[in-house]
mmCIF file of C-alpha atoms in Angstrom:
data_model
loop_
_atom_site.group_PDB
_atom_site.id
_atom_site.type_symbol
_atom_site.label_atom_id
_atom_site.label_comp_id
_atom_site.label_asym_id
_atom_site.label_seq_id
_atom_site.Cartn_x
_atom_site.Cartn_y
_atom_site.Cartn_z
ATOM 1 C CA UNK A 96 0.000 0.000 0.000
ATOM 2 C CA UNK A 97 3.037 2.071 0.649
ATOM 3 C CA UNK A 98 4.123 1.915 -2.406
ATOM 4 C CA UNK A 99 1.225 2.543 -4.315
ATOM 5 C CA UNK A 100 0.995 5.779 -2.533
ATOM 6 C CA UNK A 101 4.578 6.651 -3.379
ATOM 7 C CA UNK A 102 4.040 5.678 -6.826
ATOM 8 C CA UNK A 103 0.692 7.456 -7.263
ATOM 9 C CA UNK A 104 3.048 10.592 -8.127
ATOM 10 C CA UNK A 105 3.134 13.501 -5.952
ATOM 11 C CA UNK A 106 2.769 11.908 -2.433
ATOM 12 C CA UNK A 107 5.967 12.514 -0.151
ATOM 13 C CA UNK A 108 6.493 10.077 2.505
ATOM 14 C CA UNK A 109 5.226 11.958 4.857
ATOM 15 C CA UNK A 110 2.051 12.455 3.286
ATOM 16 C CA UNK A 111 2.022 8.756 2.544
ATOM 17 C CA UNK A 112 2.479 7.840 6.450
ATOM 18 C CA UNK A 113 -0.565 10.400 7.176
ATOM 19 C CA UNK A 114 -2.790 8.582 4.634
ATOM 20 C CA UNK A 115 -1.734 5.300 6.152
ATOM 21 C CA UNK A 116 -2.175 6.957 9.862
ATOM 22 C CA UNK A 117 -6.138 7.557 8.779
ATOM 23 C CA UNK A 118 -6.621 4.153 7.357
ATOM 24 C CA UNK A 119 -5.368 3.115 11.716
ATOM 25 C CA UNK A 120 -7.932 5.585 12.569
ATOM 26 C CA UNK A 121 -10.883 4.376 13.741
ATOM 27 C CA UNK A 122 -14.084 6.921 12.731
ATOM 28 C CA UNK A 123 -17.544 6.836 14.209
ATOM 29 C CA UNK A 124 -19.124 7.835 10.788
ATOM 30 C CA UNK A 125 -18.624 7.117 7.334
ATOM 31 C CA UNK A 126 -19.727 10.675 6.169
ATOM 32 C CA UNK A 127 -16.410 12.372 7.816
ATOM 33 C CA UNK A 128 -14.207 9.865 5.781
ATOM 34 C CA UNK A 129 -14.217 11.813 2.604
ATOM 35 C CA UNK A 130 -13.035 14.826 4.131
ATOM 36 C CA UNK A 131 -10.373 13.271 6.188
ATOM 37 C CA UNK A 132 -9.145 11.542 3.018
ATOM 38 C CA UNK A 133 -8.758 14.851 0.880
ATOM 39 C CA UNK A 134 -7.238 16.820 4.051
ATOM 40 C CA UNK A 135 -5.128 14.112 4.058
ATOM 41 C CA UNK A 136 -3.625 14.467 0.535
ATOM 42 C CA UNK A 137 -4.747 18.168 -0.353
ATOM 43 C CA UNK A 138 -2.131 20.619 0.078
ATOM 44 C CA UNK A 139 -2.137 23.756 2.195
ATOM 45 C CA UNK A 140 -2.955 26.892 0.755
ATOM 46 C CA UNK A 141 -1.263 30.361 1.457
ATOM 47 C CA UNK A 142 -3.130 32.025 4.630
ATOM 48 C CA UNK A 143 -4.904 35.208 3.645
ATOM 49 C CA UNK A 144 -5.983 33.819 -0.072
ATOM 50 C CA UNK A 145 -9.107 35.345 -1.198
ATOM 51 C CA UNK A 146 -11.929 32.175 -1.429
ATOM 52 C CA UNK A 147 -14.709 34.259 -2.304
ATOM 53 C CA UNK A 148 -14.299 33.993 -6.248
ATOM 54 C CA UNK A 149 -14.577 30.356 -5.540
ATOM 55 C CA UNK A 150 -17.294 30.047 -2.890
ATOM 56 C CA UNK A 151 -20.081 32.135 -5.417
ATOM 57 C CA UNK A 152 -18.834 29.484 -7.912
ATOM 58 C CA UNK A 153 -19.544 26.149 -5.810
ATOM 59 C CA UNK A 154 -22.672 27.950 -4.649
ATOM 60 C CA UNK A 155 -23.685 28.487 -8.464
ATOM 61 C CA UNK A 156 -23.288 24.981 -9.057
ATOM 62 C CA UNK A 157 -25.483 24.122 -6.060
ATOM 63 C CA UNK A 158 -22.517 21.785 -4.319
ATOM 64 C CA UNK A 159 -22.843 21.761 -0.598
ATOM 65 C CA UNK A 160 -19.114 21.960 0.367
ATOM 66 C CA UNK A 161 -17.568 23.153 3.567
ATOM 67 C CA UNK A 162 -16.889 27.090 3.072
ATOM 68 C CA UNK A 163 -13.941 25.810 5.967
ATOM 69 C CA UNK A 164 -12.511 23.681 3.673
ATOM 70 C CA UNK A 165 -9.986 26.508 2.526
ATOM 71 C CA UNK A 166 -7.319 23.881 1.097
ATOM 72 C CA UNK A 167 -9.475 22.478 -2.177
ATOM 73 C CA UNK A 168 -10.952 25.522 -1.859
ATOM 74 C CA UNK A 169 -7.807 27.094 -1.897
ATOM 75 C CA UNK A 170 -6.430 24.823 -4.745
ATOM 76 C CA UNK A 171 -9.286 26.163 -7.072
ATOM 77 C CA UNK A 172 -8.874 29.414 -6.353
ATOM 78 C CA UNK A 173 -4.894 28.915 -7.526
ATOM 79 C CA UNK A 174 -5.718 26.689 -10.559
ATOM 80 C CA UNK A 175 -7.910 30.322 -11.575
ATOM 81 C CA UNK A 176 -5.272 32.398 -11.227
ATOM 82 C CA UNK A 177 -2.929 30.718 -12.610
ATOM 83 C CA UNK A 178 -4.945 30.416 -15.522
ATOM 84 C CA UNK A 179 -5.413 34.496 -15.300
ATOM 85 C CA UNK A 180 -2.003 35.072 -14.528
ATOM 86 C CA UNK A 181 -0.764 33.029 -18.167
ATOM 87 C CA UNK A 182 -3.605 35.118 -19.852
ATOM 88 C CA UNK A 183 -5.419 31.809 -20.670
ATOM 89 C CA UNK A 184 -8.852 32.341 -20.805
ATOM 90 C CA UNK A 185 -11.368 29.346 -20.670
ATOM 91 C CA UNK A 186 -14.361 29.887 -23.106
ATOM 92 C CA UNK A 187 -18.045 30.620 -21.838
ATOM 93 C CA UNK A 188 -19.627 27.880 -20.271
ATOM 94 C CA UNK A 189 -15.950 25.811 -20.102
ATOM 95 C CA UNK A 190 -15.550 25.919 -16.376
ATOM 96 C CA UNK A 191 -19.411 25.274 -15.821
ATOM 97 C CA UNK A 192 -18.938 21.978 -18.227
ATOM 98 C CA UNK A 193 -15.842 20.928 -16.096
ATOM 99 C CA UNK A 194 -17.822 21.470 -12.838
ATOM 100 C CA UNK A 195 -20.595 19.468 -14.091
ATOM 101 C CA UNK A 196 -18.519 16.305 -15.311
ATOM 102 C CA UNK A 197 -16.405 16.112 -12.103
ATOM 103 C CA UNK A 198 -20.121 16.123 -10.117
ATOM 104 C CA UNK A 199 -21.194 13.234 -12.001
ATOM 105 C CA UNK A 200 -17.768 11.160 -11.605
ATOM 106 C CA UNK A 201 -18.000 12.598 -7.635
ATOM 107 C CA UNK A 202 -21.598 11.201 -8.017
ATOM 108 C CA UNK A 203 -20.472 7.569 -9.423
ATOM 109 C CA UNK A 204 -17.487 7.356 -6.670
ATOM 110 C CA UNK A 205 -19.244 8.103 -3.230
ATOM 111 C CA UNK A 206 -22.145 6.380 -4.946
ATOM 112 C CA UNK A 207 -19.794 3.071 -4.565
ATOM 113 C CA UNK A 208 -18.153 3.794 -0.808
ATOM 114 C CA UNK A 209 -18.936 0.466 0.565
ATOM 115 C CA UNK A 210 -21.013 1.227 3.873
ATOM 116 C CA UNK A 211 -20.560 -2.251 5.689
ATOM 117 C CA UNK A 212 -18.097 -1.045 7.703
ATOM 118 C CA UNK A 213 -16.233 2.398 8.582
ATOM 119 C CA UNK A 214 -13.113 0.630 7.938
ATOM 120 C CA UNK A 215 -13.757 -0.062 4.534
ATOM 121 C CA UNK A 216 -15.202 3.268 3.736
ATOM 122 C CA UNK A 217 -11.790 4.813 4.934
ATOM 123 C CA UNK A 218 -9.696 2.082 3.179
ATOM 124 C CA UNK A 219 -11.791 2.781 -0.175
ATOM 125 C CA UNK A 220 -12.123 6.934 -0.010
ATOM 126 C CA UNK A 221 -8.739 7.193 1.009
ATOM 127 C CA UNK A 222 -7.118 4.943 -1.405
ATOM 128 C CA UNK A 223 -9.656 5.849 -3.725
ATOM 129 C CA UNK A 224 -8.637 9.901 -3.352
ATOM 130 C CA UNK A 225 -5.000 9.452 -3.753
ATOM 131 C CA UNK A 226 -4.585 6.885 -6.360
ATOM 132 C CA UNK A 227 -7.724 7.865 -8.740
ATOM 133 C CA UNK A 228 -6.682 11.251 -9.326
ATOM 134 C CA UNK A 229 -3.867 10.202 -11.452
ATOM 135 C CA UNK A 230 -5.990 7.836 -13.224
ATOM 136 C CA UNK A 231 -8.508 10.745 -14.092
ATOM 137 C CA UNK A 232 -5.476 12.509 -15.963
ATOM 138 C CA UNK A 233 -4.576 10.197 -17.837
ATOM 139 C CA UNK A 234 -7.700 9.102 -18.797
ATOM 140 C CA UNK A 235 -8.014 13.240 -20.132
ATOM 141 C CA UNK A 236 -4.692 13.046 -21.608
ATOM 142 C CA UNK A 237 -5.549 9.766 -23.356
ATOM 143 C CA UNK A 238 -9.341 11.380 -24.459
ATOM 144 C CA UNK A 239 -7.571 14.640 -25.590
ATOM 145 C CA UNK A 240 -5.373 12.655 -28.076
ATOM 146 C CA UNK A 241 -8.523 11.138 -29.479
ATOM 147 C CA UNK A 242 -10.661 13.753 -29.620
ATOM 148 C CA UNK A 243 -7.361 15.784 -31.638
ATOM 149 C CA UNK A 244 -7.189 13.037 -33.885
ATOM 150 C CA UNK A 245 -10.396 13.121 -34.802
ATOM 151 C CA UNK A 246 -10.820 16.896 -34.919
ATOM 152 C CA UNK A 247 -7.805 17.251 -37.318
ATOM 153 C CA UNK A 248 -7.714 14.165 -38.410
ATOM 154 C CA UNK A 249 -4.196 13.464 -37.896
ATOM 155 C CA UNK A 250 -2.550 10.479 -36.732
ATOM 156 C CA UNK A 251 0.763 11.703 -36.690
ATOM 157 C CA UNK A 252 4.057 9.926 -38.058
ATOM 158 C CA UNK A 253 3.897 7.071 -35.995
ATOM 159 C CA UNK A 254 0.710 5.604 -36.499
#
């Protein structure tokens, strides 16, 4: 398991051993797992960053997040300006498209958090939050390939 977390790319031991320290925990519900998991693995955001950009965002979409939550909200708020800050401006409606795919794949995943057992809930969110998210990129980099190849209908000199 150790491994995997190393080799899920971007986890430092130490943020491996607190992933495996909240799969030791024990938790009283399974509802408080996902946030432990993504605390767990989420990193810290610079104090004073302005979240309220964000927060009329998530509230737009209707997702009932925790306006405490200032690390993922923290990491959207830096994935915007860094867009802003390399003049890179996402077309009308792109974010709100983005938003509304990663709902429905947040949909299937806590749809599937086994609820047997608190134990297995934190085994599967946990493991589930570290090593999916490089799966998910992939998967885009993968889908952006096909999608140029059939846009441009190029297939470069390899293939």
């Amino acid at each position: 398991m150790v491994r995997a977390l190393l080799d899920s790319g971007g986890l430092t031991v130490a943020k491996a051993r607190a992933v495996i320290e909240q799969l030791q925990t024990p938790h009283a519900h399974v509802a408080e797992v996902l946030g432990i998991a993504q605390s767990s693995v989420t990193p810290d955001v610079a104090s004073g960053i302005e979240l309220d950009r964000v927060l009329r965002l998530v509230t737009r979409w209707g997702w009932g997040i925790d306006p405490g939550d200032t690390a993922s909200l923290g990491a959207l708020e830096h994935a915007l300006d860094g867009l802003e800050a390399a003049g890179f401006e996402l077309p009308d409606g792109v974010l709100d498209h983005y938003a509304a795919h990663m709902a429905a794949i947040a949909t299937e995943e806590v749809a599937r958090i086994p609820t047997e057992s608190v134990d297995a809930a934190v085994r599967y969110v946990v493991l589930g939050t570290v090593l999916v998210e490089p799966l998910l990129l992939a998967l885009r980099r993968l889908a952006q390939q096909d999608a140029s190849v059939r846009r441009f209908d190029y297939r470069g000199p390899d293939c």
